[in-house]
Short mmCIF file of C-alpha atoms in Angstrom, two decimals:
data_model
loop_
_atom_site.label_atom_id
_atom_site.label_comp_id
_atom_site.label_asym_id
_atom_site.label_seq_id
_atom_site.Cartn_x
_atom_site.Cartn_y
_atom_site.Cartn_z
CA MET A 192 67.55 287.83 181.94
CA PRO A 193 69.14 284.35 182.05
CA ASP A 194 67.57 281.81 184.35
CA PRO A 195 69.79 281.68 187.45
CA THR A 196 68.59 278.14 188.23
CA VAL A 197 70.07 276.81 184.99
CA PRO A 198 73.87 276.35 185.11
CA PRO A 199 75.68 277.70 182.05
CA ALA A 200 76.58 275.27 179.25
CA PRO A 201 80.26 274.22 179.00
CA SER A 202 82.50 276.81 177.45
CA LEU A 203 82.70 276.51 173.70
CA PRO A 204 84.77 278.75 171.41
CA GLY A 205 83.19 281.24 169.08
CA ASP A 206 80.40 283.80 168.93
CA PRO A 207 77.41 283.75 169.66
CA PRO A 208 77.68 282.67 173.32
CA PRO A 209 77.41 278.91 174.01
CA GLN A 210 73.86 278.92 175.46
CA ALA A 211 72.57 281.05 172.60
CA LEU A 212 74.29 278.68 170.19
CA LEU A 213 72.59 275.66 171.78
CA ASP A 214 69.19 277.39 171.90
CA ALA A 215 69.45 278.17 168.19
CA LEU A 216 69.33 274.44 167.42
CA LYS A 217 65.84 273.05 166.70
CA SER A 218 66.78 269.57 167.86
CA HIS A 219 66.82 268.64 171.56
CA VAL A 220 70.42 269.00 172.76
CA ALA A 221 72.25 268.24 175.98
CA ILE A 222 75.92 268.38 176.93
CA VAL A 223 77.10 265.48 179.13
CA ASP A 224 80.41 265.26 180.98
CA ARG A 225 82.61 262.17 181.35
CA ARG A 226 80.57 260.99 184.38
CA GLY A 227 77.35 261.15 182.39
CA VAL A 228 76.13 264.25 184.22
CA ILE A 229 74.17 266.76 182.14
CA VAL A 230 75.97 270.09 182.31
CA GLY A 231 73.98 272.00 179.71
CA VAL A 232 70.75 271.76 177.70
CA ASN A 233 69.06 273.95 175.11
CA GLN A 234 65.58 275.41 175.10
CA SER A 235 64.23 272.64 172.85
CA TRP A 236 65.39 270.01 175.36
CA ARG A 237 63.65 271.76 178.26
CA ALA A 238 60.46 272.31 176.24
CA PHE A 239 60.41 268.66 175.17
CA ALA A 240 60.85 267.50 178.78
CA GLU A 241 57.98 269.78 179.95
CA LEU A 242 55.71 268.71 177.09
CA ASN A 243 56.18 265.07 177.98
CA GLY A 244 55.82 265.58 181.70
CA GLY A 245 59.48 264.93 182.33
CA ASP A 246 61.09 265.35 185.71
CA PRO A 247 63.84 268.03 185.58
CA ALA A 248 65.68 266.08 188.26
CA ALA A 249 65.91 263.12 185.86
CA SER A 250 66.52 264.92 182.58
CA GLY A 251 67.70 268.45 183.41
CA VAL A 252 71.05 269.99 184.21
CA GLY A 253 72.75 268.18 187.07
CA SER A 254 71.01 264.85 186.45
CA ASN A 255 72.97 261.78 185.36
CA TYR A 256 72.00 260.89 181.81
CA LEU A 257 73.81 257.55 181.98
CA GLU A 258 71.59 256.53 184.90
CA ALA A 259 68.49 257.84 183.13
CA ALA A 260 69.38 255.70 180.11
CA ALA A 261 69.83 252.54 182.22
CA PRO A 262 66.49 251.00 181.10
CA HIS A 263 67.74 251.32 177.51
CA SER A 264 70.94 249.24 177.55
CA THR A 265 71.85 249.98 173.93
CA MET A 266 71.60 253.73 174.46
CA GLN A 267 73.54 253.54 177.72
CA ALA A 268 76.31 251.41 176.18
CA GLY A 269 76.60 253.72 173.16
CA LEU A 270 76.87 256.86 175.31
CA ARG A 271 79.45 255.18 177.55
CA ALA A 272 81.52 254.10 174.51
CA VAL A 273 81.62 257.68 173.15
CA LEU A 274 82.58 259.14 176.54
CA ASP A 275 85.35 256.52 176.88
CA GLY A 276 86.70 257.36 173.43
CA GLU A 277 85.88 253.89 172.08
CA ARG A 278 83.50 255.20 169.40
CA SER A 279 83.63 258.31 167.27
CA GLU A 280 79.83 258.50 167.12
CA PHE A 281 76.72 256.64 168.28
CA GLU A 282 73.32 256.82 166.61
CA LEU A 283 70.00 255.12 167.42
CA THR A 284 66.42 255.53 166.21
CA TYR A 285 63.78 254.79 168.88
CA PRO A 286 60.00 255.18 169.37
CA CYS A 287 58.72 257.80 171.80
CA HIS A 288 54.95 257.72 171.48
CA ALA A 289 52.70 260.39 172.99
CA PRO A 290 49.15 259.53 174.12
CA GLY A 291 47.64 260.79 170.87
CA GLU A 292 50.54 260.35 168.46
CA HIS A 293 53.12 257.76 167.41
CA ARG A 294 56.52 259.40 167.20
CA TRP A 295 60.10 258.36 166.46
CA PHE A 296 63.30 260.11 167.41
CA ARG A 297 66.93 259.66 166.38
CA VAL A 298 69.58 260.23 169.02
CA ARG A 299 73.13 261.03 167.92
CA VAL A 300 76.02 261.18 170.41
CA THR A 301 79.33 262.75 169.36
CA PRO A 302 82.43 263.46 171.47
CA LEU A 303 83.72 266.91 172.44
CA ARG A 304 87.48 266.98 172.90
CA GLY A 305 89.92 269.14 174.76
CA ALA A 306 93.67 268.72 174.45
CA GLY A 307 93.07 265.57 172.41
CA GLU A 308 90.93 263.86 175.11
CA VAL A 309 87.16 263.36 175.24
CA THR A 310 85.81 265.75 177.88
CA HIS A 311 82.09 265.84 177.07
CA ALA A 312 79.52 264.32 174.78
CA PHE A 313 77.07 266.20 172.57
CA VAL A 314 73.67 264.43 172.80
CA GLU A 315 71.11 265.40 170.15
CA HIS A 316 67.56 264.05 169.83
CA LEU A 317 65.86 264.79 166.50
CA ASN A 318 62.21 264.13 165.69
CA VAL A 319 62.22 261.85 162.62
CA THR A 320 58.56 260.85 162.77
CA PRO A 321 57.77 261.79 159.12
CA GLU A 322 60.80 259.87 157.92
CA ALA A 323 59.93 256.85 160.05
CA ARG A 324 56.30 256.91 158.93
CA GLY A 325 57.49 257.06 155.32
CA ARG A 326 59.74 254.05 155.87
CA GLU A 327 56.93 252.17 157.56
CA GLU A 328 54.57 252.96 154.70
CA LEU A 329 57.20 251.88 152.20
CA ARG A 330 57.74 248.67 154.16
CA ARG A 331 54.02 247.89 154.15
CA THR A 332 53.82 248.62 150.43
CA ARG A 333 56.74 246.39 149.70
CA LEU A 334 55.27 243.66 151.89
CA GLU A 335 51.96 243.82 150.04
CA LEU A 336 53.70 243.76 146.67
CA GLY A 337 55.90 240.90 147.82
CA THR A 338 52.87 238.93 148.97
CA ARG A 339 51.14 239.44 145.63
CA VAL A 340 54.23 238.40 143.69
CA ALA A 341 54.72 235.39 145.95
CA ASP A 342 51.12 234.28 145.45
CA ARG A 343 51.37 234.57 141.66
CA THR A 344 54.70 232.73 141.44
CA ALA A 345 54.10 230.01 144.05
CA ALA A 346 52.87 227.51 141.49
CA LEU A 347 55.88 228.09 139.23
CA GLU A 348 58.27 227.77 142.17
CA ARG A 349 56.75 224.45 143.22
CA ARG A 350 57.24 223.06 139.73
CA THR A 351 60.86 224.22 139.44
CA ARG A 352 62.06 223.78 143.04
CA ASP A 353 63.22 220.20 142.74
CA LEU A 354 65.16 220.85 139.55
CA ALA A 355 66.73 224.03 140.98
CA ASP A 356 67.76 222.23 144.19
CA ARG A 357 69.46 219.42 142.30
CA THR A 358 71.20 221.86 139.94
CA GLY A 359 72.29 224.11 142.79
CA ALA A 360 73.66 221.17 144.75
CA LEU A 361 75.72 219.94 141.82
CA GLU A 362 77.08 223.41 141.08
CA ALA A 363 77.87 224.08 144.73
CA PHE A 364 79.63 220.75 145.10
CA ALA A 365 81.68 221.44 141.97
CA ARG A 366 82.65 224.87 143.34
CA PHE A 367 83.62 223.39 146.69
CA THR A 368 85.78 220.71 145.04
CA GLU A 369 87.53 223.40 142.99
CA ILE A 370 88.03 225.67 146.01
CA ALA A 371 89.24 222.81 148.21
CA ALA A 372 91.89 222.06 145.59
CA ARG A 373 93.40 225.56 145.67
CA THR A 374 92.86 227.09 149.11
CA THR A 375 94.17 226.38 152.59
CA ASP A 376 92.03 228.96 154.41
CA SER A 377 89.83 227.03 156.86
CA ARG A 378 87.37 229.94 157.15
CA GLU A 379 86.78 229.97 153.40
CA LEU A 380 86.49 226.18 153.35
CA VAL A 381 83.86 226.20 156.12
CA ARG A 382 81.85 228.85 154.29
CA HIS A 383 81.83 226.93 151.03
CA ALA A 384 81.23 223.60 152.77
CA ALA A 385 78.19 225.16 154.41
CA GLU A 386 76.97 226.37 151.00
CA VAL A 387 77.17 222.95 149.38
CA LEU A 388 75.65 221.16 152.37
CA ARG A 389 72.78 223.65 152.65
CA ALA A 390 72.15 223.49 148.90
CA THR A 391 72.01 219.70 149.09
CA LEU A 392 70.47 218.98 152.48
CA GLY A 393 68.47 222.10 153.33
CA ALA A 394 68.55 223.70 156.78
CA VAL A 395 71.90 222.72 158.30
CA ALA A 396 74.60 224.53 160.26
CA VAL A 397 78.27 223.73 159.68
CA GLY A 398 81.14 224.30 162.10
CA TYR A 399 84.86 223.66 162.29
CA TYR A 400 86.29 222.84 165.74
CA GLU A 401 89.82 222.43 167.06
CA GLN A 402 90.89 220.78 170.30
CA GLY A 403 93.07 222.82 172.63
CA ALA A 404 94.10 222.81 176.26
CA ALA A 405 90.65 224.11 177.26
CA GLY A 406 88.80 221.50 175.20
CA TRP A 407 86.96 221.86 171.92
CA GLN A 408 86.59 225.36 170.53
CA ALA A 409 84.59 226.54 167.51
CA ARG A 410 87.01 228.21 165.09
CA HIS A 411 84.60 228.90 162.24
CA LEU A 412 80.83 228.58 161.83
CA SER A 413 78.73 228.88 158.72
CA PRO A 414 77.55 232.50 158.36
CA GLY A 415 74.00 233.71 158.79
CA LEU A 416 73.04 231.45 161.72
CA PRO A 417 70.28 232.49 164.15
CA ALA A 418 71.72 233.95 167.34
CA GLY A 419 70.45 231.08 169.49
CA VAL A 420 71.92 228.45 167.20
CA GLU A 421 75.28 230.20 167.09
CA ALA A 422 75.36 230.55 170.88
CA TYR A 423 74.62 226.84 171.28
CA LEU A 424 77.28 225.77 168.77
CA THR A 425 79.94 227.89 170.49
CA GLY A 426 78.88 227.12 174.08
CA ASP A 427 77.02 223.99 175.15
CA PHE A 428 77.65 221.88 172.05
CA PRO A 429 81.49 221.81 172.24
CA ALA A 430 81.29 220.83 175.90
CA GLN A 431 79.32 217.70 174.90
CA LEU A 432 81.88 216.50 172.35
CA PRO A 433 83.99 213.49 173.38
CA GLY A 434 87.70 214.05 173.82
CA GLU A 435 88.81 211.29 171.44
CA HIS A 436 87.65 210.40 167.94
CA PRO A 437 89.35 207.13 166.99
CA GLY A 438 89.22 205.66 163.51
CA GLY A 439 88.80 208.88 161.55
CA GLU A 440 85.28 207.89 160.40
CA ALA A 441 82.22 210.13 160.32
CA VAL A 442 79.90 209.77 163.30
CA PHE A 443 76.15 210.40 162.86
CA ARG A 444 73.88 210.96 165.85
CA GLU A 445 70.12 211.30 165.95
CA ALA A 446 68.52 214.08 167.95
CA GLY A 447 67.80 213.29 171.59
CA GLY A 448 64.93 214.44 173.72
CA THR A 449 66.92 217.25 175.33
CA ASP A 450 68.78 218.43 172.21
CA PRO A 451 67.75 221.97 171.22
CA LEU A 452 68.71 221.18 167.62
CA GLY A 453 68.28 218.24 165.30
CA ALA A 454 70.58 215.41 164.26
CA THR A 455 74.36 215.95 164.30
CA ALA A 456 77.25 214.63 162.23
CA ARG A 457 80.96 214.99 162.90
CA LEU A 458 84.05 213.98 160.95
CA PRO A 459 87.43 213.72 162.74
CA LEU A 460 90.23 215.58 160.93
CA THR A 461 93.98 215.79 161.35
CA LEU A 462 95.47 219.19 162.07
CA ARG A 463 98.62 218.29 164.01
CA ARG A 464 97.59 214.87 165.26
CA PRO A 465 94.74 212.53 164.26
CA GLY A 466 91.38 213.61 165.63
CA ASP A 467 92.38 217.06 166.91
CA ALA A 468 89.93 218.84 164.58
CA LEU A 469 86.30 218.24 163.66
CA LEU A 470 83.98 219.13 160.81
CA VAL A 471 80.48 219.26 162.33
CA MET A 472 77.07 219.46 160.68
CA VAL A 473 73.87 220.03 162.67
CA SER A 474 70.38 219.76 161.21
CA LEU A 475 68.06 222.64 162.00
CA ALA A 476 64.96 220.80 160.79
CA GLN A 477 65.18 217.02 161.24
CA GLY A 478 66.17 214.50 163.88
CA THR A 479 67.73 211.81 161.64
CA TRP A 480 70.12 211.61 158.72
CA PRO A 481 69.02 209.74 155.58
CA GLU A 482 71.71 207.74 153.80
CA GLY A 483 71.98 210.30 150.99
CA ALA A 484 72.78 213.06 153.48
CA ARG A 485 75.46 210.90 155.10
CA ALA A 486 77.11 210.24 151.73
CA VAL A 487 77.20 213.97 150.89
CA PHE A 488 78.71 214.82 154.29
CA ARG A 489 81.40 212.15 153.90
CA ALA A 490 82.29 213.39 150.40
CA VAL A 491 82.54 217.04 151.45
CA GLY A 492 84.48 216.00 154.54
CA ARG A 493 87.08 214.13 152.51
CA SER A 494 87.75 217.22 150.37
CA PHE A 495 87.86 219.34 153.51
CA ALA A 496 90.38 216.96 155.14
CA LEU A 497 92.66 217.05 152.10
CA ALA A 498 92.61 220.85 152.09
CA LEU A 499 93.52 220.97 155.80
CA GLU A 500 96.38 218.57 155.17
CA ARG A 501 97.71 220.88 152.47
CA ALA A 502 97.37 223.83 154.86
CA GLU A 503 99.44 222.04 157.49
CA GLN A 504 102.08 221.14 154.92
CA ALA A 505 102.21 224.77 153.78
CA ARG A 506 102.63 225.90 157.39
CA HIS A 507 105.42 223.38 157.93
CA LEU A 508 107.18 224.50 154.75
CA ALA A 509 106.88 228.13 155.83
CA GLU A 510 108.47 227.28 159.20
CA GLN A 511 111.29 225.40 157.45
CA GLY A 512 111.80 228.35 155.09
CA ALA A 513 112.01 230.76 158.02
CA ARG A 514 114.49 228.50 159.80
CA LEU A 515 116.57 228.14 156.63
CA ALA A 516 116.62 231.93 156.21
CA GLU A 517 117.76 232.29 159.82
CA LEU A 518 120.55 229.73 159.35
CA ASN A 519 121.58 231.39 156.10
CA ALA A 520 121.81 234.75 157.85
CA GLU A 521 123.92 233.21 160.62
CA LEU A 522 126.20 231.54 158.06
CA THR A 523 126.59 234.79 156.15
CA ALA A 524 127.50 236.66 159.33
CA TYR A 525 129.93 233.92 160.33
CA THR A 526 131.74 233.91 156.98
CA ALA A 527 131.97 237.70 157.05
CA GLY A 528 133.52 237.61 160.51
CA LEU A 529 135.84 234.77 159.57
CA SER A 530 137.14 236.56 156.47
CA ARG A 531 137.66 239.75 158.47
CA ASP A 532 139.57 237.93 161.24
CA LEU A 533 141.81 236.00 158.82
CA ARG A 534 142.71 238.81 156.44
CA ASP A 535 145.33 240.56 158.61
CA PRO A 536 147.07 237.37 159.91
CA ALA A 537 147.37 236.03 156.33
CA ARG A 538 148.86 239.31 155.16
CA ARG A 539 151.39 239.34 158.02
CA ILE A 540 152.43 235.72 157.34
CA ALA A 541 153.04 236.55 153.68
CA GLY A 542 155.01 239.66 154.63
CA PHE A 543 157.28 237.95 157.15
CA ALA A 544 157.84 235.00 154.82
CA GLY A 545 159.03 237.46 152.18
CA LEU A 546 161.36 239.16 154.67
CA LEU A 547 162.84 235.83 155.76
CA GLU A 548 163.39 234.77 152.14
CA ALA A 549 165.18 238.05 151.39
CA ARG A 550 167.59 237.57 154.33
CA LEU A 551 168.47 233.93 153.62
CA PRO A 552 171.89 233.12 152.15
CA GLU A 553 171.94 231.99 148.55
CA GLY A 554 173.19 228.49 149.29
CA ASP A 555 170.22 227.14 151.27
CA PRO A 556 167.72 225.77 148.67
CA THR A 557 165.77 223.59 151.13
CA VAL A 558 164.78 226.50 153.37
CA ARG A 559 163.94 228.61 150.31
CA ARG A 560 161.69 225.82 149.03
CA HIS A 561 159.92 225.63 152.38
CA LEU A 562 159.42 229.39 152.41
CA GLY A 563 158.07 229.22 148.85
CA ILE A 564 155.49 226.67 150.01
CA ILE A 565 154.52 228.97 152.89
CA ARG A 566 154.17 231.91 150.51
CA ALA A 567 152.08 229.91 148.00
CA GLU A 568 149.74 228.54 150.67
CA THR A 569 149.40 232.00 152.19
CA GLU A 570 148.42 233.42 148.81
CA ARG A 571 145.84 230.65 148.50
CA LEU A 572 144.51 231.50 151.97
CA GLN A 573 144.30 235.17 151.03
CA ALA A 574 142.32 234.32 147.88
CA LEU A 575 139.97 232.19 149.97
CA VAL A 576 139.50 235.05 152.46
CA GLU A 577 138.65 237.46 149.65
CA ASP A 578 136.13 235.00 148.20
CA LEU A 579 134.54 234.63 151.64
CA ALA A 580 134.30 238.40 151.93
CA GLN A 581 132.23 238.48 148.74
CA LEU A 582 129.48 236.20 150.11
CA ARG A 583 127.84 238.75 152.38
CA PRO A 584 127.80 241.70 149.94
CA LEU A 585 126.24 239.40 147.32
CA GLN A 586 123.48 238.47 149.77
CA GLU A 587 122.84 241.97 151.07
CA ARG A 588 123.32 244.02 147.92
CA HIS A 589 120.08 245.64 146.76
CA LEU A 590 119.06 244.31 143.36
CA ASN A 591 118.77 246.90 140.63
CA PRO A 592 117.45 244.90 137.64
CA LEU A 593 117.41 246.79 134.34
CA PRO A 594 117.33 245.78 130.67
CA LEU A 595 120.84 244.48 129.95
CA ALA A 596 122.31 243.41 126.59
CA LEU A 597 124.38 240.26 127.10
CA ALA A 598 126.60 240.57 124.02
CA PRO A 599 128.49 243.73 125.15
CA LEU A 600 128.74 242.31 128.68
CA VAL A 601 130.42 239.14 127.40
CA VAL A 602 132.92 241.31 125.47
CA GLN A 603 133.75 243.23 128.67
CA VAL A 604 134.24 240.05 130.70
CA ARG A 605 136.52 238.51 128.04
CA SER A 606 138.59 241.69 128.11
CA ASP A 607 138.83 241.52 131.91
CA LEU A 608 140.15 237.94 131.63
CA GLY A 609 142.83 238.83 129.08
CA HIS A 610 145.61 237.98 131.53
CA VAL A 611 144.28 234.41 131.72
CA THR A 612 144.05 233.92 127.94
CA ARG A 613 147.48 235.43 127.09
CA GLY A 614 149.66 232.97 125.16
CA ARG A 615 146.89 230.38 124.67
CA ARG A 616 145.02 229.19 121.59
CA ILE A 617 141.29 229.56 122.34
CA SER A 618 138.41 229.15 119.93
CA TRP A 619 135.52 231.35 121.10
CA THR A 620 131.98 230.81 119.84
CA VAL A 621 129.59 233.53 120.95
CA GLY A 622 126.07 233.18 119.63
CA THR A 623 123.36 235.79 119.23
CA LEU A 624 122.74 236.79 122.83
CA PRO A 625 119.40 238.28 123.98
CA THR A 626 118.71 241.20 126.28
CA VAL A 627 117.83 240.19 129.85
CA HIS A 628 116.43 241.97 132.91
CA ALA A 629 119.13 241.80 135.59
CA ASP A 630 121.48 243.68 137.91
CA HIS A 631 124.47 244.68 135.76
CA LEU A 632 127.20 244.26 138.40
CA LEU A 633 125.90 240.96 139.75
CA LEU A 634 125.36 239.41 136.33
CA ARG A 635 128.86 240.51 135.34
CA GLN A 636 130.16 238.50 138.30
CA VAL A 637 128.17 235.45 137.13
CA LEU A 638 129.68 235.57 133.63
CA THR A 639 133.15 236.28 135.04
CA HIS A 640 132.99 233.20 137.27
CA LEU A 641 131.69 230.95 134.49
CA LEU A 642 134.14 232.12 131.81
CA HIS A 643 137.08 232.01 134.24
CA ASN A 644 135.97 228.50 135.18
CA ALA A 645 135.94 227.47 131.51
CA LEU A 646 139.41 228.96 130.93
CA LYS A 647 140.83 227.28 134.04
CA PHE A 648 139.63 223.77 133.19
CA THR A 649 140.64 223.98 129.51
CA ALA A 650 144.24 224.87 130.36
CA GLY A 651 145.44 221.55 128.95
CA ARG A 652 143.53 221.82 125.66
CA ASP A 653 145.06 223.12 122.45
CA PRO A 654 142.99 224.70 121.21
CA ALA A 655 140.51 225.31 124.02
CA ARG A 656 136.93 225.63 122.81
CA ILE A 657 134.51 227.84 124.74
CA GLU A 658 130.93 228.58 123.66
CA VAL A 659 128.63 231.27 125.08
CA GLY A 660 124.97 231.14 124.01
CA GLY A 661 121.50 232.20 124.96
CA GLU A 662 117.89 232.04 123.81
CA GLU A 663 114.42 233.17 124.81
CA ARG A 664 112.46 230.33 126.33
CA GLY A 665 109.00 230.35 127.95
CA ASP A 666 108.80 233.04 130.61
CA GLY A 667 112.50 233.91 130.58
CA THR A 668 115.94 233.59 129.07
CA LEU A 669 118.32 230.61 129.06
CA VAL A 670 122.08 231.33 129.01
CA TRP A 671 124.90 228.76 128.86
CA VAL A 672 128.70 228.49 128.86
CA ARG A 673 130.14 225.26 127.36
CA ASP A 674 133.78 224.11 127.15
CA ASN A 675 135.92 221.13 126.09
CA GLY A 676 137.84 220.98 129.37
CA VAL A 677 138.37 218.18 131.85
CA GLY A 678 134.65 217.94 132.68
CA PHE A 679 133.36 216.28 135.85
CA ASP A 680 131.61 213.15 137.07
CA PRO A 681 127.83 213.63 136.59
CA ALA A 682 127.27 211.84 139.88
CA GLN A 683 128.98 214.79 141.63
CA VAL A 684 126.83 217.49 140.02
CA GLY A 685 124.95 218.10 143.28
CA ARG A 686 128.18 219.25 144.96
CA LEU A 687 129.27 221.71 142.26
CA PHE A 688 127.49 224.76 143.67
CA GLN A 689 128.26 224.11 147.34
CA VAL A 690 130.59 226.49 149.15
CA PHE A 691 134.23 225.29 149.42
CA THR A 692 133.59 222.29 147.16
CA ARG A 693 136.45 221.51 144.74
CA LEU A 694 135.73 218.39 142.70
CA HIS A 695 139.25 218.33 141.22
CA GLY A 696 141.13 218.79 144.51
CA ASP A 697 144.37 220.79 144.46
CA GLU A 698 145.05 220.05 140.80
CA TYR A 699 143.45 223.37 139.84
CA GLU A 700 143.59 226.64 141.74
CA GLY A 701 140.49 228.02 143.39
CA SER A 702 138.63 228.23 146.69
CA GLY A 703 135.33 226.54 145.83
CA VAL A 704 133.35 229.77 146.33
CA GLY A 705 132.87 231.02 142.76
CA LEU A 706 130.09 228.64 141.66
CA ALA A 707 128.35 229.09 145.03
CA ASN A 708 128.26 232.82 144.31
CA VAL A 709 126.85 232.11 140.83
CA ARG A 710 124.00 230.14 142.39
CA ARG A 711 123.26 232.85 144.98
CA ILE A 712 123.14 235.61 142.37
CA VAL A 713 120.93 233.67 139.94
CA HIS A 714 118.55 232.63 142.71
CA ARG A 715 118.25 236.21 143.90
CA HIS A 716 117.11 237.11 140.38
CA GLY A 717 114.45 234.38 140.57
CA GLY A 718 116.27 232.06 138.15
CA GLN A 719 117.71 228.57 138.23
CA VAL A 720 121.25 227.24 137.62
CA TRP A 721 122.52 223.76 136.78
CA ALA A 722 125.42 221.99 135.05
CA GLU A 723 126.16 219.03 132.81
CA GLY A 724 129.50 217.35 132.35
CA GLU A 725 131.48 214.29 131.29
CA PRO A 726 135.02 213.47 132.40
CA GLY A 727 137.57 214.22 129.70
CA VAL A 728 134.93 215.71 127.37
CA GLY A 729 133.94 219.02 128.93
CA ALA A 730 131.28 220.80 130.94
CA ALA A 731 128.33 223.09 130.34
CA PHE A 732 126.79 225.52 132.82
CA PHE A 733 123.25 226.85 132.36
CA PHE A 734 121.22 229.52 134.12
CA THR A 735 117.83 231.13 133.55
CA LEU A 736 116.57 234.65 134.20
CA PRO A 737 112.82 235.36 134.31
CA ARG A 738 111.17 238.17 132.40
CA PRO A 739 109.81 241.09 134.49
CA GLY A 740 106.45 240.09 135.97
CA ALA A 741 106.84 236.39 135.10
CA PRO A 742 106.58 233.88 137.98
CA SER A 743 110.04 232.84 139.11
#
């Protein structure tokens, strides 16, 4: 017959029944609800409580296990965390000695869920005394062996300690100098600064502090500090630091009568303004700093300061890059809207100008000339609108870089430009062109712009000479287009690839967008573009494309 004084365990699915399932477990088990109240225990739990003289009111069904665990804060906090869903499991090994026997138990708390929420906790106490005794015996054996080894090697250690310390200090300092030259992570810098200072000076703690609205705050401390030392360096010590550190020189202070630690040293650094950061070193063993220790701290501090300066510069550059990207996006959206808004009015102007010209009498040449000017300028406006419309697709188009043979592509582009070359004498020189890794459609636009440019500015040459070449170079490919056209002033080369820039004014057709598109496309591929020219001699345009995996 079931004991009527024992409430049933919480309902669990499956067969055998829940209480029988709990009683089948050899470990001591209790089920606790969200309030910490025990709602079910197994036979082993009750037997253990009786064997140890436990009070059923304190450990049986209906008692609050959270309150019973109050003297053991770790156990209470772990149980509470599992019941609150903050931990998936809690485990703790603890001593529970009987009058005639030393025993250890391991408690494991796991959540029981219903509808995705924690409703109860499964508390299991398992007797691990043999395991704990084995660990204790192993610990004692290791301790004895360690003592014997330490005794036998003490003499050798004394003879080699000085040499090892000096070697370690030099190696650590070399590592810190190397790391400080290539990293901007203050946490990593503090860790390595602590290593070199400890290797050189012995027992020291190192901290990095920044000044904020609430005063000085410890951002990073050297790892492995005793709890009391870490608490002091994050609590009382920052409150004692002065608000200003003029001069930027290291300040060394001997230990006072009330200082819980030894001598201190601090070096003002510049994060955003002079003196708003500190590198601090605290001795854990001595009250003064010898001159050698001061020199080492100053040297490490200088490297640390340079690394922080680089970090701030990198942060500033990142902010500028983000702002530039934002402005570029705004400009792209603006040009897209502008081209969309101008397209229809330009088309209507051209259409009505054509209608007016068709209805004019034959004998009015002045009006016809004026209408011809309107039509020509409208066509120019339409070309400009179409060029503007290309800017946004070029920026937003997803790159699809694939191996691409340049020679066939140049043949295709020359064929596309046949209407420009008709009736002209042109001497083409196309070298052996390599295969590149690029987006086919975008690179075709690059070559179209450059070859059309060469044809346009050699219109007055007979014959025109145009050269297309390329070669493998370093981590990528160099491609060029050279002509014997009108050239340009080298002093104006910086303006060539700017949007709407036309170095030759209205003398040659164009909108000043083509070379800007060339630059955008090449940059999106991770390459570079530039030009060389001389007035009356010609111009050459170069661009590079990186190999896959090569740094751009």
